[in-house]
Coordinates of C-alpha atoms and ligand atoms in Angstrom, one line a residue:
M55 CA 5.6 -2.2 -7.5
C56 CA 7.6 -1.1 -10.3
G57 CA 6.8 2.5 -11.6
I58 CA 6.2 3.4 -15.3
I59 CA 6.2 6.8 -17.1
G60 CA 6.1 7.6 -20.7
Y61 CA 5.6 10.5 -22.8
T62 CA 5.1 11.6 -26.4
G63 CA 4.4 15.3 -27.4
S64 CA 6.0 18.6 -28.2
R65 CA 8.3 19.1 -25.0
E66 CA 11.5 17.4 -24.4
A67 CA 10.7 14.0 -22.8
L68 CA 13.8 13.6 -20.5
P69 CA 12.6 15.9 -17.6
V70 CA 9.1 14.4 -17.7
L71 CA 10.7 10.9 -17.3
I72 CA 12.9 11.7 -14.5
A73 CA 10.3 13.6 -12.5
G74 CA 8.0 10.8 -13.2
L75 CA 10.4 8.3 -11.9
E76 CA 11.1 10.3 -8.8
A77 CA 7.4 10.5 -8.1
L78 CA 7.1 6.8 -8.6
E79 CA 10.2 5.7 -6.8
Y80 CA 8.3 4.4 -3.9
R81 CA 6.9 1.7 -6.1
G82 CA 10.4 0.1 -6.6
Y83 CA 13.9 1.3 -6.1
D84 CA 16.4 -1.4 -6.9
S85 CA 17.2 -0.2 -10.4
A86 CA 15.9 2.1 -13.0
G87 CA 16.1 2.8 -16.7
L88 CA 14.9 4.8 -19.6
S89 CA 14.5 4.9 -23.4
L90 CA 15.0 8.3 -25.1
G91 CA 15.2 8.7 -28.8
G92 CA 16.4 5.1 -29.2
Q93 CA 19.1 5.5 -26.5
L94 CA 18.9 3.2 -23.6
V95 CA 20.3 4.2 -20.1
K96 CA 19.9 1.6 -17.3
K97 CA 21.4 1.8 -13.8
V98 CA 21.4 -0.4 -10.6
G99 CA 20.2 1.7 -7.6
K100 CA 18.0 4.7 -7.1
V101 CA 16.6 7.1 -9.8
A102 CA 19.2 9.5 -8.6
V103 CA 21.9 7.3 -10.0
L104 CA 19.9 7.0 -13.3
K105 CA 19.4 10.8 -13.4
A106 CA 23.3 11.4 -13.1
A107 CA 24.0 8.9 -15.9
T108 CA 21.7 10.8 -18.3
A109 CA 24.3 13.5 -18.3
E110 CA 26.3 11.4 -20.7
L111 CA 23.5 11.2 -23.2
T112 CA 24.7 12.7 -26.5
D113 CA 21.2 13.9 -27.5
T114 CA 18.5 14.8 -24.9
T115 CA 16.0 16.6 -27.3
A116 CA 13.9 13.6 -28.1
T117 CA 10.1 14.4 -27.4
T118 CA 9.2 10.8 -26.8
G119 CA 10.4 8.4 -24.2
L120 CA 9.6 5.7 -21.6
A121 CA 11.1 4.8 -18.1
H122 CA 10.8 2.4 -15.4
T123 CA 11.8 2.0 -11.6
R124 CA 12.2 -1.5 -10.7
W125 CA 11.3 -3.9 -7.8
A126 CA 12.8 -7.2 -8.9
T127 CA 10.6 -10.2 -9.4
H128 CA 12.5 -12.3 -11.9
G129 CA 16.2 -11.8 -11.7
E130 CA 18.4 -9.8 -9.3
P131 CA 18.8 -6.1 -9.5
T132 CA 21.4 -5.8 -12.3
E133 CA 21.6 -3.5 -15.4
A134 CA 20.8 -6.2 -17.7
N135 CA 17.6 -7.0 -15.8
A136 CA 16.7 -3.4 -15.5
H137 CA 14.0 -2.0 -17.9
P138 CA 13.5 -1.0 -20.7
H139 CA 14.0 -4.4 -22.2
T140 CA 14.5 -4.8 -26.1
D141 CA 13.6 -7.2 -28.9
A142 CA 16.1 -9.0 -30.9
T143 CA 16.9 -6.2 -33.2
G144 CA 17.3 -3.6 -30.2
H145 CA 14.7 -1.5 -32.1
I146 CA 11.8 -2.3 -29.9
H147 CA 11.8 -1.1 -26.3
L148 CA 9.5 -2.1 -23.4
V149 CA 8.9 -1.4 -19.9
H150 CA 6.6 -3.7 -17.7
N151 CA 5.0 -3.9 -14.4
G152 CA 3.6 -7.2 -13.5
I153 CA 4.6 -11.0 -14.0
I154 CA 4.4 -12.9 -17.2
E155 CA 3.6 -16.4 -15.7
N156 CA 4.4 -18.6 -18.9
W157 CA 7.7 -16.9 -19.6
R158 CA 9.6 -20.1 -19.3
E159 CA 7.7 -21.9 -22.1
L160 CA 7.5 -18.7 -24.3
R161 CA 11.3 -18.2 -23.8
A162 CA 12.0 -21.9 -24.7
G163 CA 10.0 -21.5 -27.9
L164 CA 11.9 -18.3 -28.8
E165 CA 15.2 -19.8 -28.1
A166 CA 14.3 -22.7 -30.2
Q167 CA 13.9 -20.2 -33.0
G168 CA 17.5 -18.9 -32.5
I169 CA 16.5 -15.8 -30.5
A170 CA 19.2 -15.1 -27.8
F171 CA 18.3 -13.6 -24.3
Y172 CA 20.5 -11.3 -22.2
S173 CA 18.5 -11.1 -18.9
A174 CA 16.8 -13.4 -16.3
T175 CA 13.5 -11.4 -16.6
D176 CA 10.1 -12.5 -17.7
T177 CA 9.8 -9.0 -19.3
E178 CA 12.5 -9.6 -21.9
V179 CA 10.5 -12.5 -23.1
L180 CA 7.6 -10.2 -23.8
A181 CA 9.8 -7.7 -25.6
K182 CA 11.3 -10.6 -27.7
L183 CA 7.8 -11.9 -28.4
I184 CA 6.6 -8.6 -29.7
G185 CA 9.6 -8.2 -31.8
H186 CA 9.0 -11.7 -33.2
H187 CA 5.5 -10.9 -34.4
Y188 CA 6.6 -7.3 -35.6
T189 CA 6.1 -6.8 -39.3
G190 CA 5.9 -2.9 -39.1
D191 CA 2.7 -2.5 -37.2
L192 CA 3.5 -2.2 -33.5
L193 CA 0.1 -2.2 -32.2
A194 CA -0.6 -5.6 -34.2
A195 CA 2.5 -7.0 -32.8
V196 CA 1.7 -6.1 -29.2
R197 CA -1.9 -7.5 -29.5
T198 CA -0.7 -10.8 -31.1
A199 CA 2.0 -11.1 -28.4
L200 CA -0.5 -10.3 -25.5
A201 CA -2.7 -12.9 -26.7
L202 CA -0.1 -15.4 -26.0
V203 CA 1.0 -14.5 -22.5
R204 CA -0.6 -15.4 -19.1
G205 CA -0.2 -13.1 -16.1
A206 CA -0.4 -9.5 -15.3
Y207 CA 1.0 -6.6 -17.1
G208 CA 1.0 -2.8 -17.5
I209 CA 3.4 -2.1 -20.4
V210 CA 4.6 0.8 -22.6
V211 CA 6.1 -0.1 -25.9
W212 CA 8.2 1.9 -28.4
S213 CA 9.6 1.2 -31.8
N214 CA 12.1 3.3 -33.7
D215 CA 10.0 2.9 -36.8
A216 CA 7.6 5.3 -35.5
P217 CA 9.6 7.3 -32.9
D218 CA 6.7 9.5 -31.7
T219 CA 4.3 6.6 -31.0
L220 CA 3.9 4.7 -27.8
V221 CA 1.7 1.5 -27.4
V222 CA 0.4 0.8 -24.0
A223 CA -1.7 -2.0 -22.5
R224 CA -3.0 -3.3 -19.2
L225 CA -4.1 -6.4 -17.5
G226 CA -4.1 -6.5 -13.9
S227 CA -1.5 -3.8 -13.4
P228 CA -2.6 -0.2 -13.5
I229 CA -2.0 2.0 -16.5
V230 CA -3.4 5.6 -16.7
L231 CA -3.1 8.1 -19.6
G232 CA -2.7 11.8 -19.2
I233 CA -4.2 14.0 -21.8
T234 CA -2.9 17.6 -22.4
D235 CA -2.4 20.1 -25.2
D236 CA 1.4 19.4 -25.4
G237 CA 1.1 15.6 -25.7
R238 CA 0.0 12.3 -24.2
Y239 CA 1.5 11.0 -20.9
V240 CA 1.1 7.4 -19.4
A241 CA 2.1 6.1 -16.0
S242 CA 1.4 3.3 -13.6
D243 CA 0.0 5.7 -11.0
P244 CA -1.8 9.1 -11.6
T245 CA 0.5 10.6 -8.9
A246 CA 3.0 11.0 -11.6
L247 CA 0.6 12.7 -14.2
L248 CA -1.1 15.1 -11.8
P249 CA 1.6 17.8 -12.1
Y250 CA 0.7 17.9 -15.8
T251 CA -2.9 17.3 -16.1
K252 CA -6.1 16.3 -14.4
R253 CA -7.6 14.9 -17.8
L254 CA -6.9 11.1 -17.3
V255 CA -8.0 8.0 -19.0
F256 CA -7.8 4.8 -16.8
L257 CA -7.2 1.8 -18.9
A258 CA -9.3 -1.2 -18.1
D259 CA -8.1 -4.7 -18.0
G260 CA -7.6 -6.2 -21.6
E261 CA -7.3 -2.6 -23.1
V262 CA -4.4 -1.5 -25.4
A263 CA -3.8 2.1 -26.4
T264 CA -1.9 4.0 -29.1
L265 CA -0.5 7.4 -28.1
T266 CA 0.8 9.9 -30.5
P267 CA 1.6 13.6 -29.7
T268 CA -2.0 14.7 -30.4
H269 CA -4.1 11.6 -30.2
H270 CA -4.8 8.4 -28.2
Q271 CA -7.0 5.4 -29.3
V272 CA -8.0 2.7 -27.0
V273 CA -8.8 -0.8 -28.4
S274 CA -9.3 -4.4 -26.8
V275 CA -6.5 -7.0 -27.1
Q276 CA -9.0 -8.4 -29.7
G277 CA -9.1 -5.2 -31.7
D278 CA -12.5 -3.7 -30.8
I279 CA -12.4 0.2 -30.6
Y280 CA -13.2 1.6 -27.2
S281 CA -14.0 5.3 -26.4
G282 CA -11.1 5.6 -23.9
K283 CA -13.4 7.6 -21.7
E284 CA -11.6 10.7 -20.4
E285 CA -12.2 11.7 -16.6
E286 CA -11.6 15.0 -15.1
V287 CA -10.2 14.0 -11.7
S288 CA -10.9 16.4 -8.8
F289 CA -8.2 15.4 -6.4
D290 CA -5.1 17.5 -6.0
I291 CA -1.7 16.0 -5.5
E292 CA 0.2 17.9 -2.8
V293 CA 3.7 17.8 -4.0
A294 CA 5.1 15.4 -1.4
K295 CA 7.8 17.3 0.5
K296 CA 9.4 16.5 3.8
E297 CA 8.6 19.9 5.2
G298 CA 11.5 20.1 7.5
Y299 CA 11.2 16.6 8.8
A300 CA 14.2 14.2 8.3
H301 CA 12.2 11.5 6.7
F302 CA 8.7 11.1 5.0
M303 CA 8.0 8.4 7.7
E304 CA 8.5 11.0 10.5
K305 CA 6.4 13.6 8.6
E306 CA 3.7 11.0 8.2
I307 CA 3.6 9.8 11.8
F308 CA 3.5 13.5 12.9
E309 CA 0.5 14.1 10.5
A310 CA -1.7 11.9 12.9
P311 CA -3.8 14.8 14.2
S312 CA -4.7 16.0 10.7
V313 CA -5.1 12.5 9.3
L314 CA -7.6 11.7 12.1
E315 CA -9.3 15.0 11.5
N316 CA -9.6 14.5 7.7
A317 CA -10.9 10.8 8.2
I318 CA -13.8 12.1 10.5
R319 CA -14.4 15.5 8.9
G320 CA -18.1 15.9 7.8
R321 CA -18.9 12.3 8.9
I322 CA -20.0 12.9 12.5
L323 CA -23.8 14.0 12.7
P324 CA -24.7 16.8 15.1
D325 CA -25.0 16.0 18.7
H326 CA -23.0 12.8 18.1
S327 CA -26.2 11.1 17.0
G328 CA -24.7 9.0 14.3
V329 CA -22.4 9.0 11.2
K330 CA -22.8 9.9 7.6
L331 CA -20.7 8.0 5.0
G332 CA -21.6 9.6 1.8
G333 CA -19.8 6.9 -0.3
L334 CA -22.0 4.1 1.2
E335 CA -25.4 5.9 0.7
A336 CA -26.1 4.1 -2.6
V337 CA -25.8 0.6 -1.0
A338 CA -27.1 1.5 2.4
G339 CA -30.0 -0.9 1.9
E340 CA -27.7 -3.8 1.1
V341 CA -25.4 -2.9 4.0
A342 CA -28.4 -2.9 6.3
T343 CA -29.2 -6.5 5.5
L344 CA -25.7 -7.8 5.5
S345 CA -25.5 -11.2 7.0
Q346 CA -21.7 -11.4 7.2
L347 CA -18.7 -9.4 6.2
T348 CA -15.3 -10.6 5.0
I349 CA -12.6 -8.2 5.2
V350 CA -9.8 -8.7 2.7
A351 CA -6.4 -7.0 3.0
C352 CA -2.6 -7.5 3.0
G353 CA 0.1 -6.6 5.5
S354 CA -0.6 -3.7 7.8
A355 CA -4.1 -3.3 6.2
S356 CA -5.0 -6.8 7.2
F357 CA -4.0 -5.9 10.9
A358 CA -6.4 -2.9 10.7
G359 CA -8.9 -5.4 9.4
Q360 CA -8.4 -7.6 12.3
L361 CA -9.3 -4.6 14.5
G362 CA -12.3 -3.9 12.2
R363 CA -13.5 -7.4 12.9
L364 CA -13.3 -7.0 16.6
M365 CA -15.2 -3.6 16.3
L366 CA -18.0 -5.0 14.1
E367 CA -18.4 -8.2 16.2
E368 CA -18.2 -6.5 19.6
Y369 CA -20.4 -3.4 19.0
V370 CA -22.7 -4.4 16.1
G371 CA -22.9 -8.1 16.2
L372 CA -22.0 -8.5 12.5
P373 CA -20.3 -11.9 12.0
T374 CA -16.9 -10.8 10.4
T375 CA -13.8 -12.6 9.1
V376 CA -10.5 -11.3 8.0
E377 CA -8.7 -12.9 5.1
I378 CA -5.3 -12.2 3.6
G379 CA -5.8 -11.3 0.0
S380 CA -3.2 -13.9 -1.4
E381 CA -5.0 -16.7 0.3
Y382 CA -8.6 -15.7 -0.1
R383 CA -8.2 -15.6 -3.9
Y384 CA -7.3 -19.1 -4.1
R385 CA -9.6 -20.6 -1.5
R386 CA -13.1 -21.9 -1.7
T387 CA -15.1 -19.6 0.6
L388 CA -18.4 -20.3 2.1
A389 CA -20.2 -16.8 2.2
P390 CA -23.7 -17.0 3.4
S391 CA -26.3 -15.2 1.1
G392 CA -26.4 -11.5 1.8
A393 CA -22.5 -11.5 2.7
G394 CA -20.2 -8.8 1.8
V395 CA -16.5 -8.2 1.2
L396 CA -14.6 -5.3 2.3
A397 CA -11.1 -4.4 1.0
V398 CA -8.9 -2.3 3.1
T399 CA -6.1 -0.9 1.3
Q400 CA -4.0 2.3 1.2
S401 CA -2.8 2.1 -2.4
G402 CA -5.9 0.7 -4.0
E403 CA -3.6 -1.4 -6.2
T404 CA -2.4 -4.4 -4.1
A405 CA -2.7 -7.1 -6.7
D406 CA -4.1 -9.9 -4.2
T407 CA -6.7 -7.5 -2.8
L408 CA -7.8 -6.5 -6.0
A409 CA -8.1 -10.1 -7.3
S410 CA -10.0 -11.0 -4.2
I411 CA -12.6 -8.1 -4.9
K412 CA -13.1 -9.3 -8.4
L413 CA -13.7 -12.8 -7.2
A414 CA -16.2 -11.6 -4.7
K415 CA -17.9 -9.6 -7.4
D416 CA -18.0 -12.6 -9.7
N417 CA -19.6 -14.6 -6.8
G418 CA -22.3 -12.0 -6.7
L419 CA -21.3 -10.5 -3.3
L420 CA -21.5 -6.9 -2.3
T421 CA -18.0 -5.4 -2.5
L422 CA -16.9 -2.3 -0.5
G423 CA -13.6 -0.6 0.0
I424 CA -11.8 1.5 2.5
V425 CA -9.2 3.1 0.2
N426 CA -6.8 5.9 0.5
V427 CA -5.8 6.6 -3.1
V428 CA -8.6 8.2 -5.0
G429 CA -9.3 6.7 -8.5
S430 CA -7.3 3.6 -7.7
S431 CA -8.1 0.1 -9.2
I432 CA -9.7 -1.1 -6.0
A433 CA -11.7 2.3 -5.5
R434 CA -13.1 1.8 -9.0
E435 CA -13.7 -1.9 -8.8
T436 CA -15.6 -2.0 -5.5
A437 CA -19.5 -1.2 -5.5
A438 CA -19.1 1.5 -3.0
G439 CA -16.7 2.7 -0.3
V440 CA -15.1 5.2 2.0
Y441 CA -12.0 7.1 1.1
N442 CA -9.4 7.7 4.0
H443 CA -8.4 11.2 2.8
A444 CA -5.1 10.7 4.5
G445 CA -3.1 12.3 1.6
P446 CA -0.3 10.7 -0.2
E447 CA 1.8 8.2 2.0
V448 CA 5.4 8.3 0.6
A449 CA 7.3 6.3 3.2
V450 CA 7.2 2.7 2.3
A451 CA 6.2 1.5 5.8
S452 CA 2.5 2.4 6.2
T453 CA 2.0 4.7 9.3
K454 CA -0.7 7.4 8.7
A455 CA -2.8 5.2 6.4
F456 CA -3.0 2.4 9.1
L457 CA -4.1 5.1 11.6
S458 CA -6.6 6.3 9.2
Q459 CA -7.8 2.8 8.4
L460 CA -8.6 2.2 12.1
T461 CA -10.5 5.4 12.3
V462 CA -12.6 4.8 9.1
L463 CA -13.3 1.1 10.4
S464 CA -14.6 2.7 13.5
L465 CA -16.9 5.0 11.5
L466 CA -18.0 2.0 9.4
T467 CA -18.8 0.2 12.6
L468 CA -21.0 3.1 13.8
F469 CA -22.7 3.4 10.4
I470 CA -23.5 -0.3 10.3
G471 CA -24.6 -0.3 13.9
Q472 CA -26.8 2.7 13.0
I473 CA -28.5 1.4 9.9
K474 CA -28.9 -2.1 11.4
D475 CA -30.1 -0.6 14.6
T476 CA -27.9 -2.9 16.6
L477 CA -25.9 -0.1 18.3
K478 CA -28.0 2.0 20.8
P479 CA -28.0 5.8 20.1
E480 CA -26.3 6.4 23.5
D481 CA -23.6 4.0 22.8
R482 CA -22.9 5.7 19.4
A483 CA -22.8 9.1 21.2
T484 CA -20.2 7.8 23.8
I485 CA -18.0 6.5 21.0
L486 CA -18.5 9.5 18.8
R487 CA -17.7 12.0 21.5
D488 CA -14.2 10.2 22.0
L489 CA -13.7 9.9 18.3
A490 CA -14.0 13.7 17.9
R491 CA -11.3 14.1 20.6
L492 CA -8.8 11.8 18.7
P493 CA -7.2 14.6 16.8
D494 CA -6.2 16.6 20.0
L495 CA -5.3 13.4 21.8
A496 CA -3.0 12.4 19.1
K497 CA -1.1 15.7 19.6
T498 CA -0.7 14.8 23.2
V499 CA 0.8 11.5 22.4
L500 CA 3.2 13.1 19.9
E501 CA 4.3 15.3 22.5
S502 CA 6.0 12.3 24.1
A503 CA 8.2 11.8 21.1
S504 CA 11.5 12.6 22.9
H505 CA 10.6 10.2 25.6
I506 CA 10.0 7.4 23.0
K507 CA 13.4 8.4 21.3
A508 CA 15.3 7.9 24.4
I509 CA 13.8 4.5 24.9
A510 CA 14.7 3.7 21.2
E511 CA 18.3 4.8 21.9
K512 CA 18.4 2.3 24.8
Y513 CA 17.0 -0.7 22.8
K514 CA 18.5 0.2 19.4
A515 CA 21.0 -2.7 19.6
M516 CA 18.6 -5.5 20.2
E517 CA 18.4 -8.2 17.5
N518 CA 15.2 -9.8 18.7
C519 CA 11.9 -8.4 20.0
M520 CA 8.5 -9.7 21.0
Y521 CA 5.3 -7.6 21.0
I522 CA 2.4 -8.8 23.1
G523 CA -1.2 -7.7 23.5
R524 CA -4.8 -9.0 24.2
K525 CA -8.1 -8.5 22.5
W526 CA -7.8 -4.9 20.9
H527 CA -4.1 -5.0 21.3
A528 CA -3.3 -8.4 19.7
P529 CA -3.5 -7.1 16.1
L530 CA -1.5 -4.1 17.2
A531 CA 1.1 -6.5 18.5
Y532 CA 1.4 -7.9 15.0
E533 CA 1.5 -4.3 13.4
G534 CA 4.1 -3.2 15.9
A535 CA 6.4 -6.2 14.9
L536 CA 5.9 -5.6 11.2
K537 CA 6.7 -1.9 11.6
L538 CA 9.9 -2.7 13.5
K539 CA 11.0 -5.5 11.1
E540 CA 10.6 -3.0 8.1
T541 CA 12.3 -0.1 9.5
T542 CA 15.2 -1.6 11.6
Y543 CA 15.6 -5.2 10.2
I544 CA 15.3 -6.4 13.8
H545 CA 13.7 -9.9 14.1
A546 CA 10.3 -9.1 15.7
E547 CA 7.2 -11.2 16.4
G548 CA 3.8 -10.3 17.5
Y549 CA 1.7 -12.5 19.7
P550 CA -1.6 -12.5 21.6
A551 CA -0.2 -12.2 25.2
G552 CA -1.9 -15.3 26.4
E553 CA -0.3 -17.4 23.5
L554 CA 3.3 -17.0 24.5
K555 CA 3.4 -19.8 27.0
H556 CA 2.3 -22.2 24.2
G557 CA 5.8 -22.2 22.7
S558 CA 7.3 -18.8 22.0
I559 CA 8.3 -18.0 25.5
A560 CA 11.1 -20.5 24.9
L561 CA 12.9 -17.7 23.0
L562 CA 12.8 -15.1 25.8
G563 CA 15.7 -14.0 28.0
P564 CA 17.9 -10.9 28.8
D565 CA 18.6 -10.3 25.1
F566 CA 15.0 -10.5 24.0
P567 CA 13.0 -7.5 25.0
V568 CA 9.2 -7.6 25.0
I569 CA 7.0 -4.7 24.2
A570 CA 3.7 -5.0 26.1
L571 CA 0.6 -3.3 24.8
A572 CA -1.5 -3.0 27.8
P573 CA -3.9 -0.1 28.3
L574 CA -5.8 -0.2 31.6
D575 CA -8.9 -2.1 30.2
E576 CA -10.9 -5.3 30.9
V577 CA -8.0 -7.6 29.9
Y578 CA -5.3 -5.6 31.6
E579 CA -4.7 -7.9 34.5
K580 CA -4.6 -10.9 32.3
T581 CA -1.9 -9.2 30.1
M582 CA 0.1 -8.3 33.3
S583 CA 0.2 -11.9 34.3
N584 CA 1.9 -12.6 31.0
V585 CA 4.2 -9.7 31.6
E586 CA 5.2 -11.2 35.0
E587 CA 5.9 -14.5 33.2
V588 CA 8.1 -12.5 30.6
K589 CA 9.9 -10.8 33.5
A590 CA 10.5 -14.0 35.3
R591 CA 12.5 -15.1 32.1
R592 CA 14.6 -11.7 32.4
S593 CA 13.3 -10.2 29.3
P594 CA 13.5 -6.4 29.6
V595 CA 9.9 -4.9 29.1
I596 CA 8.7 -1.8 27.4
L597 CA 5.2 -1.1 28.6
I598 CA 2.8 0.9 26.5
T599 CA -0.3 1.8 28.6
T600 CA -3.0 4.4 29.4
D601 CA -2.3 7.5 31.4
D602 CA -4.7 6.4 34.2
N603 CA -2.3 3.4 34.9
H604 CA -0.6 4.9 37.9
G605 CA 1.3 1.8 39.0
A606 CA 2.9 1.4 35.6
S607 CA 6.4 2.4 36.6
E608 CA 6.6 -0.4 39.3
I609 CA 6.4 -2.9 36.5
T610 CA 9.2 -1.5 34.3
P611 CA 11.3 1.7 34.0
D612 CA 10.4 1.9 30.3
V613 CA 6.8 3.1 30.2
I614 CA 5.0 4.9 27.4
E615 CA 1.7 6.5 28.3
V616 CA -1.3 7.4 26.0
P617 CA -4.6 9.1 26.9
K618 CA -7.4 6.9 27.8
V619 CA -10.3 6.6 25.5
H620 CA -13.3 4.3 24.5
P621 CA -11.8 0.7 24.3
M622 CA -12.8 0.5 20.6
L623 CA -10.7 3.6 19.8
Q624 CA -7.7 2.9 22.1
P625 CA -5.6 1.1 19.5
I626 CA -5.7 4.3 17.4
L627 CA -3.7 6.2 20.0
T628 CA -1.6 3.1 21.1
T629 CA -0.4 2.8 17.4
I630 CA 1.6 6.1 17.5
P631 CA 4.1 5.1 20.0
L632 CA 4.7 1.9 18.0
Q633 CA 5.3 3.8 14.9
L634 CA 7.6 6.3 16.6
L635 CA 9.5 3.5 18.2
A636 CA 10.2 1.7 14.9
Y637 CA 11.0 5.0 13.3
Y638 CA 13.5 6.2 16.0
I639 CA 15.1 2.6 16.3
G640 CA 15.6 2.6 12.4
V641 CA 17.2 6.0 12.4
A642 CA 19.4 5.1 15.4
R643 CA 20.7 2.2 13.4
G644 CA 21.5 4.3 10.4
L645 CA 19.0 2.9 7.9
N646 CA 16.9 4.4 5.2
V647 CA 13.5 4.3 7.0
D648 CA 11.8 5.6 4.0
Q649 CA 12.8 3.0 1.6
P650 CA 13.7 -0.2 3.6
R651 CA 15.6 -2.9 1.6
N652 CA 13.5 -5.4 -0.5
L653 CA 10.2 -3.6 -0.2
A654 CA 8.1 -1.5 -2.5
K655 CA 5.2 0.8 -1.6
S656 CA 2.5 -0.6 -3.9
V657 CA 2.5 -4.4 -4.3
T658 CA 1.1 -4.9 -7.8
V659 CA 2.4 -8.4 -8.3
E660 CA 1.0 -11.4 -6.4
Ligands
LIG68 C1 3.5 -2.3 5.8 C2 2.8 -2.0 4.6 C3 2.2 -3.1 4.0 C4 0.9 -2.7 3.3 C5 0.5 -3.8 2.5 C6 -0.9 -3.5 1.8 O1 4.1 -1.2 6.5 O2 2.9 -0.8 4.2 O3 2.2 -4.2 4.8 O4 0.0 -2.5 4.3 O5 1.3 -4.0 1.3 O6 -0.8 -2.4 1.0 P1 -2.1 -1.5 0.7 O7 -2.7 -0.9 2.0 O8 -1.8 -0.5 -0.3 O9 -3.1 -2.5 0.0

């Protein structure tokens, strides 16, 4: 949520800023701006609009600059509200990711001293506050101002008194420095730095750093000097390209076979006897004695978590709950002794999930993570974890990461069942044999893409839609509805099938299609009773079921089949048609499915 890039060094800064913003655009895309050699350019809209506007800059030779792509929190997407923001003199420029919670009182105090504001943002308040305390030493002014603010921030600040110096700081919102021989880089996400360097310094909360073309020094807000430990990251960033696909979302859905392969590679022991999760080895003893697990996540990741709960309770007997990060962090929770907390997160930066992990840590609980982005805040904050290795997910709506989360949760279930000895070796082997087949079976599902596209065409004009499913497919009903809302703006709801008759069935009728997720499993007949209730209200039905369901076409003409696998793994295959349906309907409605309105990829504000 909001992307930040900054550079000071020996090369021209403008291309670095633009390339950085393009790499970070998924974090926010309602407006963008940059500061280069004292010149400010701000535009409403995508980075491309800002890039075009830089053609009018009189001087593009500056070798220091900072830039920002915004996802509005305070104030609408307008040029005035876009970053960078300035102090009262206009000589200090600042970009910010996060929220300054006490902005109202700070603003009132500054206004009382005659300082005028031009925007509706909390960020301008911080810029003005720094300017107010500035007496020629930018670092000192930043530290003084930060001591007065409450909230979360990742910031980069520049002053025209020291035009090749950047001051950066972090509290709650990620900031990473890139070290090279040509200068110092700073970004809100390593993705933007990896084209230049793998030598990174991850700022910790409460740290402030000064960057010059040849040096960086990290101190605390209080002024203690830190080492600013440099890390050589080992991961490679594939330059995300669409590779012939029309959209990143399409490409990422079609990556399913390799995503599944990458999630399980090297993790299944010979003869399907068990699993090996290297990232959990150090805490295996604590995991073996876990008394309870709370899965903390947001959005799609929380629906993956709900499936994880079903897996762990059904097959391992480990009491498990699922909590939404934004609720967990503000609630009194009653964890028994020996309990653990597992964060499930693609970005590893979701503010509420991160805060929940910090809380769990403070409460002395074992913290674990299933994280896609290597080196992200949650990956670093948790005691141990498992990476998804799904590769960068660029489309804002999560597809391949969700699939991978389900796969890793099934591996985790097997791992816990193995070390707790609550899942029999023969049962583990049965599940693992099917797990190993998933990449090939995903290919089979993707072969039905044109059929799913035809169904999408038929239903593209609907304005309401209900997803229903039972047991393993209830969480998928929520996920299906969320995906459709994001990419098509169609009002959609997900319900456990048996719950419909307790109210929501009142909505149904010929204009309100229902998508039933019903593999031929132990709850199939129950779900079919609910489908009959739906049909009796004349709602059209799309049925997603398994390929052994030979009577499916008698239920509805719109049937999508997926191969049958072990019940615990079935949702992994059923997910793919849900994603394709949302994608094709979004495209058929002429929408930008990769960057839906009002959304941002990485939700770093609470
Ligand atoms: C939906 C979606 C979001 C994320 C949620 C958590 O398509 O992408 O609901 O799942 O914001 O994000 P992460 O997984 O990065 O913590």
